């Protein structure tokens, strides 16, 4: 598999599990969080890390975010930060932006900004579980 450069913004459970899986698969992963403790916890699972407010244009620029193939915005609760960050990434011309949405309205705003892939973790996971339950023989062993 070719090596890509990923940045994961927001190192809660969601962001850290994405970073960890990508890193295990040999990809370059920069983990970013505004909170020092979150960055420290994620350090074993990333190639590089930074404490930064991703909703600040200067902070993103100083991290060279422009050069990344894919940026994942894994900020959920702070909707304003999520939206501002996604907008800055879009303006910087990032080729693939993925973002987590915590509500339909949040997702609609991310869509308007032009985020390429919007993830609704609970809804998407629920659908996945139901699909697995519907697959043949799932309940017959
Ligand atoms: P999860 O459900 O994934 O565990 P969470 O409930 O811990 O998430 P969220 O509000 O979804 O918290 O945010 C995820 C992470 O994003 C947190 O670790 C938080 O510190 C970080 N974060 C929030 N705002 C910013 C920002 N402006 N810049 C960088 N990181 C941020």
PDB file of C-alpha atoms and ligand atoms in Angstrom:
ATOM      1  CA  UNK A   1       0.000   0.000   0.000  1.00  0.00           C
ATOM      2  CA  UNK A   2       1.338   3.452  -0.831  1.00  0.00           C
ATOM      3  CA  UNK A   3       2.101   5.803   1.994  1.00  0.00           C
ATOM      4  CA  UNK A   4      -0.116   8.830   2.482  1.00  0.00           C
ATOM      5  CA  UNK A   5       0.066  11.710   4.890  1.00  0.00           C
ATOM      6  CA  UNK A   6      -2.917  12.075   7.186  1.00  0.00           C
ATOM      7  CA  UNK A   7      -3.688  14.650   9.833  1.00  0.00           C
ATOM      8  CA  UNK A   8      -6.237  13.894  12.539  1.00  0.00           C
ATOM      9  CA  UNK A   9      -7.618  16.970  14.307  1.00  0.00           C
ATOM     10  CA  UNK A  10      -9.248  16.165  17.641  1.00  0.00           C
ATOM     11  CA  UNK A  11      -7.827  13.238  19.555  1.00  0.00           C
ATOM     12  CA  UNK A  12     -10.861  12.007  21.493  1.00  0.00           C
ATOM     13  CA  UNK A  13     -11.906   8.341  21.224  1.00  0.00           C
ATOM     14  CA  UNK A  14     -13.056   8.757  17.619  1.00  0.00           C
ATOM     15  CA  UNK A  15     -10.001  10.637  16.329  1.00  0.00           C
ATOM     16  CA  UNK A  16      -7.541   8.472  18.224  1.00  0.00           C
ATOM     17  CA  UNK A  17      -9.012   5.235  16.882  1.00  0.00           C
ATOM     18  CA  UNK A  18      -8.733   6.537  13.313  1.00  0.00           C
ATOM     19  CA  UNK A  19      -5.158   7.694  13.928  1.00  0.00           C
ATOM     20  CA  UNK A  20      -4.226   4.396  15.544  1.00  0.00           C
ATOM     21  CA  UNK A  21      -5.542   2.225  12.716  1.00  0.00           C
ATOM     22  CA  UNK A  22      -3.870   4.359  10.039  1.00  0.00           C
ATOM     23  CA  UNK A  23      -0.596   4.331  11.954  1.00  0.00           C
ATOM     24  CA  UNK A  24      -0.767   0.543  12.416  1.00  0.00           C
ATOM     25  CA  UNK A  25      -1.216   0.274   8.649  1.00  0.00           C
ATOM     26  CA  UNK A  26       2.080   2.128   8.160  1.00  0.00           C
ATOM     27  CA  UNK A  27       0.666   5.518   7.191  1.00  0.00           C
ATOM     28  CA  UNK A  28       2.093   8.875   8.278  1.00  0.00           C
ATOM     29  CA  UNK A  29      -0.239  10.403  10.845  1.00  0.00           C
ATOM     30  CA  UNK A  30      -0.041  13.813  12.469  1.00  0.00           C
ATOM     31  CA  UNK A  31      -2.309  14.085  15.522  1.00  0.00           C
ATOM     32  CA  UNK A  32      -3.480  17.545  16.591  1.00  0.00           C
ATOM     33  CA  UNK A  33      -5.470  18.570  19.632  1.00  0.00           C
ATOM     34  CA  UNK A  34      -5.971  21.759  21.605  1.00  0.00           C
ATOM     35  CA  UNK A  35      -5.696  19.756  24.817  1.00  0.00           C
ATOM     36  CA  UNK A  36      -2.254  18.659  26.015  1.00  0.00           C
ATOM     37  CA  UNK A  37      -3.508  15.537  27.787  1.00  0.00           C
ATOM     38  CA  UNK A  38      -5.363  14.305  24.689  1.00  0.00           C
ATOM     39  CA  UNK A  39      -2.173  14.732  22.656  1.00  0.00           C
ATOM     40  CA  UNK A  40      -0.112  12.840  25.246  1.00  0.00           C
ATOM     41  CA  UNK A  41      -2.604   9.953  25.322  1.00  0.00           C
ATOM     42  CA  UNK A  42      -2.535   9.629  21.540  1.00  0.00           C
ATOM     43  CA  UNK A  43       1.241   9.865  21.169  1.00  0.00           C
ATOM     44  CA  UNK A  44       1.860   6.084  20.922  1.00  0.00           C
ATOM     45  CA  UNK A  45      -0.539   5.926  17.977  1.00  0.00           C
ATOM     46  CA  UNK A  46       0.720   8.761  15.756  1.00  0.00           C
ATOM     47  CA  UNK A  47       3.876   9.570  13.828  1.00  0.00           C
ATOM     48  CA  UNK A  48       3.902  13.172  15.010  1.00  0.00           C
ATOM     49  CA  UNK A  49       1.755  15.283  17.268  1.00  0.00           C
ATOM     50  CA  UNK A  50       1.018  18.908  18.031  1.00  0.00           C
ATOM     51  CA  UNK A  51      -0.916  20.890  20.599  1.00  0.00           C
ATOM     52  CA  UNK A  52      -2.771  23.524  18.596  1.00  0.00           C
ATOM     53  CA  UNK A  53      -6.109  25.243  18.106  1.00  0.00           C
ATOM     54  CA  UNK A  54      -7.043  24.041  14.637  1.00  0.00           C
ATOM     55  CA  UNK A  55      -9.625  26.797  14.240  1.00  0.00           C
ATOM     56  CA  UNK A  56      -6.728  29.304  14.082  1.00  0.00           C
ATOM     57  CA  UNK A  57      -5.466  29.812  10.545  1.00  0.00           C
ATOM     58  CA  UNK A  58      -1.911  30.553  11.712  1.00  0.00           C
ATOM     59  CA  UNK A  59      -1.737  27.349  13.738  1.00  0.00           C
ATOM     60  CA  UNK A  60      -2.784  25.242  10.753  1.00  0.00           C
ATOM     61  CA  UNK A  61      -0.343  27.041   8.464  1.00  0.00           C
ATOM     62  CA  UNK A  62       2.577  26.536  10.847  1.00  0.00           C
ATOM     63  CA  UNK A  63       1.856  22.790  10.888  1.00  0.00           C
ATOM     64  CA  UNK A  64       2.149  22.709   7.093  1.00  0.00           C
ATOM     65  CA  UNK A  65      -1.338  21.241   6.837  1.00  0.00           C
ATOM     66  CA  UNK A  66      -1.463  22.187   3.145  1.00  0.00           C
ATOM     67  CA  UNK A  67       0.880  19.280   2.367  1.00  0.00           C
ATOM     68  CA  UNK A  68      -1.364  16.559   3.762  1.00  0.00           C
ATOM     69  CA  UNK A  69      -3.289  14.196   1.474  1.00  0.00           C
ATOM     70  CA  UNK A  70      -6.206  13.835   3.846  1.00  0.00           C
ATOM     71  CA  UNK A  71      -7.334  15.690   6.971  1.00  0.00           C
ATOM     72  CA  UNK A  72      -9.867  14.260   9.413  1.00  0.00           C
ATOM     73  CA  UNK A  73     -11.768  16.728  11.611  1.00  0.00           C
ATOM     74  CA  UNK A  74     -12.698  14.614  14.621  1.00  0.00           C
ATOM     75  CA  UNK A  75     -13.989  17.498  16.747  1.00  0.00           C
ATOM     76  CA  UNK A  76     -17.594  16.892  17.706  1.00  0.00           C
ATOM     77  CA  UNK A  77     -18.981  18.746  20.680  1.00  0.00           C
ATOM     78  CA  UNK A  78     -17.410  22.104  19.861  1.00  0.00           C
ATOM     79  CA  UNK A  79     -19.405  22.645  16.683  1.00  0.00           C
ATOM     80  CA  UNK A  80     -18.008  26.127  16.124  1.00  0.00           C
ATOM     81  CA  UNK A  81     -14.423  24.801  16.160  1.00  0.00           C
ATOM     82  CA  UNK A  82     -15.377  21.935  13.878  1.00  0.00           C
ATOM     83  CA  UNK A  83     -16.968  24.274  11.327  1.00  0.00           C
ATOM     84  CA  UNK A  84     -14.203  26.889  11.441  1.00  0.00           C
ATOM     85  CA  UNK A  85     -11.545  24.207  11.052  1.00  0.00           C
ATOM     86  CA  UNK A  86     -13.329  22.576   8.116  1.00  0.00           C
ATOM     87  CA  UNK A  87     -13.705  25.974   6.435  1.00  0.00           C
ATOM     88  CA  UNK A  88     -10.020  26.799   6.838  1.00  0.00           C
ATOM     89  CA  UNK A  89      -9.034  23.401   5.443  1.00  0.00           C
ATOM     90  CA  UNK A  90     -11.327  23.911   2.474  1.00  0.00           C
ATOM     91  CA  UNK A  91      -9.838  27.369   1.822  1.00  0.00           C
ATOM     92  CA  UNK A  92      -6.358  25.862   1.973  1.00  0.00           C
ATOM     93  CA  UNK A  93      -7.358  23.475  -0.809  1.00  0.00           C
ATOM     94  CA  UNK A  94      -6.992  20.181   1.092  1.00  0.00           C
ATOM     95  CA  UNK A  95      -7.880  17.432  -1.363  1.00  0.00           C
ATOM     96  CA  UNK A  96      -9.749  15.134   1.025  1.00  0.00           C
ATOM     97  CA  UNK A  97     -11.503  16.442   4.127  1.00  0.00           C
ATOM     98  CA  UNK A  98     -13.398  14.083   6.384  1.00  0.00           C
ATOM     99  CA  UNK A  99     -15.389  15.377   9.339  1.00  0.00           C
ATOM    100  CA  UNK A 100     -17.476  14.008  12.156  1.00  0.00           C
ATOM    101  CA  UNK A 101     -20.933  15.519  12.645  1.00  0.00           C
ATOM    102  CA  UNK A 102     -22.844  15.360  15.896  1.00  0.00           C
ATOM    103  CA  UNK A 103     -26.220  16.388  14.477  1.00  0.00           C
ATOM    104  CA  UNK A 104     -28.040  16.708  11.186  1.00  0.00           C
ATOM    105  CA  UNK A 105     -27.627  20.490  11.194  1.00  0.00           C
ATOM    106  CA  UNK A 106     -23.929  20.217  11.938  1.00  0.00           C
ATOM    107  CA  UNK A 107     -23.627  17.809   9.014  1.00  0.00           C
ATOM    108  CA  UNK A 108     -25.567  20.153   6.716  1.00  0.00           C
ATOM    109  CA  UNK A 109     -23.151  23.002   7.460  1.00  0.00           C
ATOM    110  CA  UNK A 110     -20.150  20.738   6.832  1.00  0.00           C
ATOM    111  CA  UNK A 111     -21.738  19.704   3.547  1.00  0.00           C
ATOM    112  CA  UNK A 112     -22.239  23.339   2.520  1.00  0.00           C
ATOM    113  CA  UNK A 113     -18.570  24.043   3.253  1.00  0.00           C
ATOM    114  CA  UNK A 114     -17.652  21.217   0.890  1.00  0.00           C
ATOM    115  CA  UNK A 115     -16.404  18.536   3.276  1.00  0.00           C
ATOM    116  CA  UNK A 116     -15.917  15.413   1.174  1.00  0.00           C
ATOM    117  CA  UNK A 117     -17.059  12.772   3.639  1.00  0.00           C
ATOM    118  CA  UNK A 118     -19.260  13.465   6.661  1.00  0.00           C
ATOM    119  CA  UNK A 119     -19.440  10.805   9.333  1.00  0.00           C
ATOM    120  CA  UNK A 120     -22.262  10.481  11.863  1.00  0.00           C
ATOM    121  CA  UNK A 121     -20.584   7.983  14.228  1.00  0.00           C
ATOM    122  CA  UNK A 122     -23.625   6.749  16.156  1.00  0.00           C
ATOM    123  CA  UNK A 123     -25.966   6.636  13.161  1.00  0.00           C
ATOM    124  CA  UNK A 124     -23.388   5.008  10.861  1.00  0.00           C
ATOM    125  CA  UNK A 125     -22.398   2.440  13.484  1.00  0.00           C
ATOM    126  CA  UNK A 126     -26.057   1.629  14.183  1.00  0.00           C
ATOM    127  CA  UNK A 127     -26.653   0.994  10.482  1.00  0.00           C
ATOM    128  CA  UNK A 128     -23.570  -1.194  10.310  1.00  0.00           C
ATOM    129  CA  UNK A 129     -24.709  -3.307  13.235  1.00  0.00           C
ATOM    130  CA  UNK A 130     -28.198  -3.704  11.711  1.00  0.00           C
ATOM    131  CA  UNK A 131     -26.685  -4.719   8.363  1.00  0.00           C
ATOM    132  CA  UNK A 132     -24.541  -7.321  10.086  1.00  0.00           C
ATOM    133  CA  UNK A 133     -27.594  -8.655  11.923  1.00  0.00           C
ATOM    134  CA  UNK A 134     -29.407  -8.928   8.603  1.00  0.00           C
ATOM    135  CA  UNK A 135     -26.594 -10.861   6.966  1.00  0.00           C
ATOM    136  CA  UNK A 136     -27.376 -14.569   6.459  1.00  0.00           C
ATOM    137  CA  UNK A 137     -26.782 -16.876   9.432  1.00  0.00           C
ATOM    138  CA  UNK A 138     -25.872 -14.052  11.801  1.00  0.00           C
ATOM    139  CA  UNK A 139     -28.386 -15.232  14.424  1.00  0.00           C
ATOM    140  CA  UNK A 140     -28.078 -18.932  13.650  1.00  0.00           C
ATOM    141  CA  UNK A 141     -24.961 -20.051  15.458  1.00  0.00           C
TER     142      UNK A 141
HETATM  143  P1  LIG B   1     -14.965  11.404  21.377  1.00  0.00           P
HETATM  144  O1  LIG B   1     -16.433  11.072  21.384  1.00  0.00           O
HETATM  145  O2  LIG B   1     -14.312  11.128  20.058  1.00  0.00           O
HETATM  146  O3  LIG B   1     -14.211  10.809  22.529  1.00  0.00           O
HETATM  147  P2  LIG B   1     -14.970  13.810  22.879  1.00  0.00           P
HETATM  148  O4  LIG B   1     -16.361  13.682  23.426  1.00  0.00           O
HETATM  149  O5  LIG B   1     -13.819  13.508  23.756  1.00  0.00           O
HETATM  150  O6  LIG B   1     -14.867  12.978  21.529  1.00  0.00           O
HETATM  151  P3  LIG B   1     -15.122  16.127  21.172  1.00  0.00           P
HETATM  152  O7  LIG B   1     -15.786  17.384  21.584  1.00  0.00           O
HETATM  153  O8  LIG B   1     -15.804  15.312  20.140  1.00  0.00           O
HETATM  154  O9  LIG B   1     -14.768  15.311  22.468  1.00  0.00           O
HETATM  155  O10 LIG B   1     -13.665  16.553  20.690  1.00  0.00           O
HETATM  156  C1  LIG B   1     -12.679  15.640  20.373  1.00  0.00           C
HETATM  157  C2  LIG B   1     -11.340  16.303  20.619  1.00  0.00           C
HETATM  158  O11 LIG B   1     -11.227  17.508  19.853  1.00  0.00           O
HETATM  159  C3  LIG B   1     -11.066  16.688  22.076  1.00  0.00           C
HETATM  160  O12 LIG B   1      -9.917  15.989  22.530  1.00  0.00           O
HETATM  161  C4  LIG B   1     -10.855  18.197  22.031  1.00  0.00           C
HETATM  162  O13 LIG B   1      -9.839  18.639  22.914  1.00  0.00           O
HETATM  163  C5  LIG B   1     -10.453  18.433  20.578  1.00  0.00           C
HETATM  164  N1  LIG B   1     -10.698  19.801  20.120  1.00  0.00           N
HETATM  165  C6  LIG B   1     -11.797  20.565  20.353  1.00  0.00           C
HETATM  166  N2  LIG B   1     -11.650  21.776  19.783  1.00  0.00           N
HETATM  167  C7  LIG B   1     -10.442  21.772  19.152  1.00  0.00           C
HETATM  168  C8  LIG B   1      -9.722  22.731  18.374  1.00  0.00           C
HETATM  169  N3  LIG B   1     -10.211  23.953  18.126  1.00  0.00           N
HETATM  170  N4  LIG B   1      -8.501  22.388  17.893  1.00  0.00           N
HETATM  171  C9  LIG B   1      -7.995  21.156  18.129  1.00  0.00           C
HETATM  172  N5  LIG B   1      -8.613  20.220  18.854  1.00  0.00           N
HETATM  173  C10 LIG B   1      -9.828  20.499  19.359  1.00  0.00           C
END
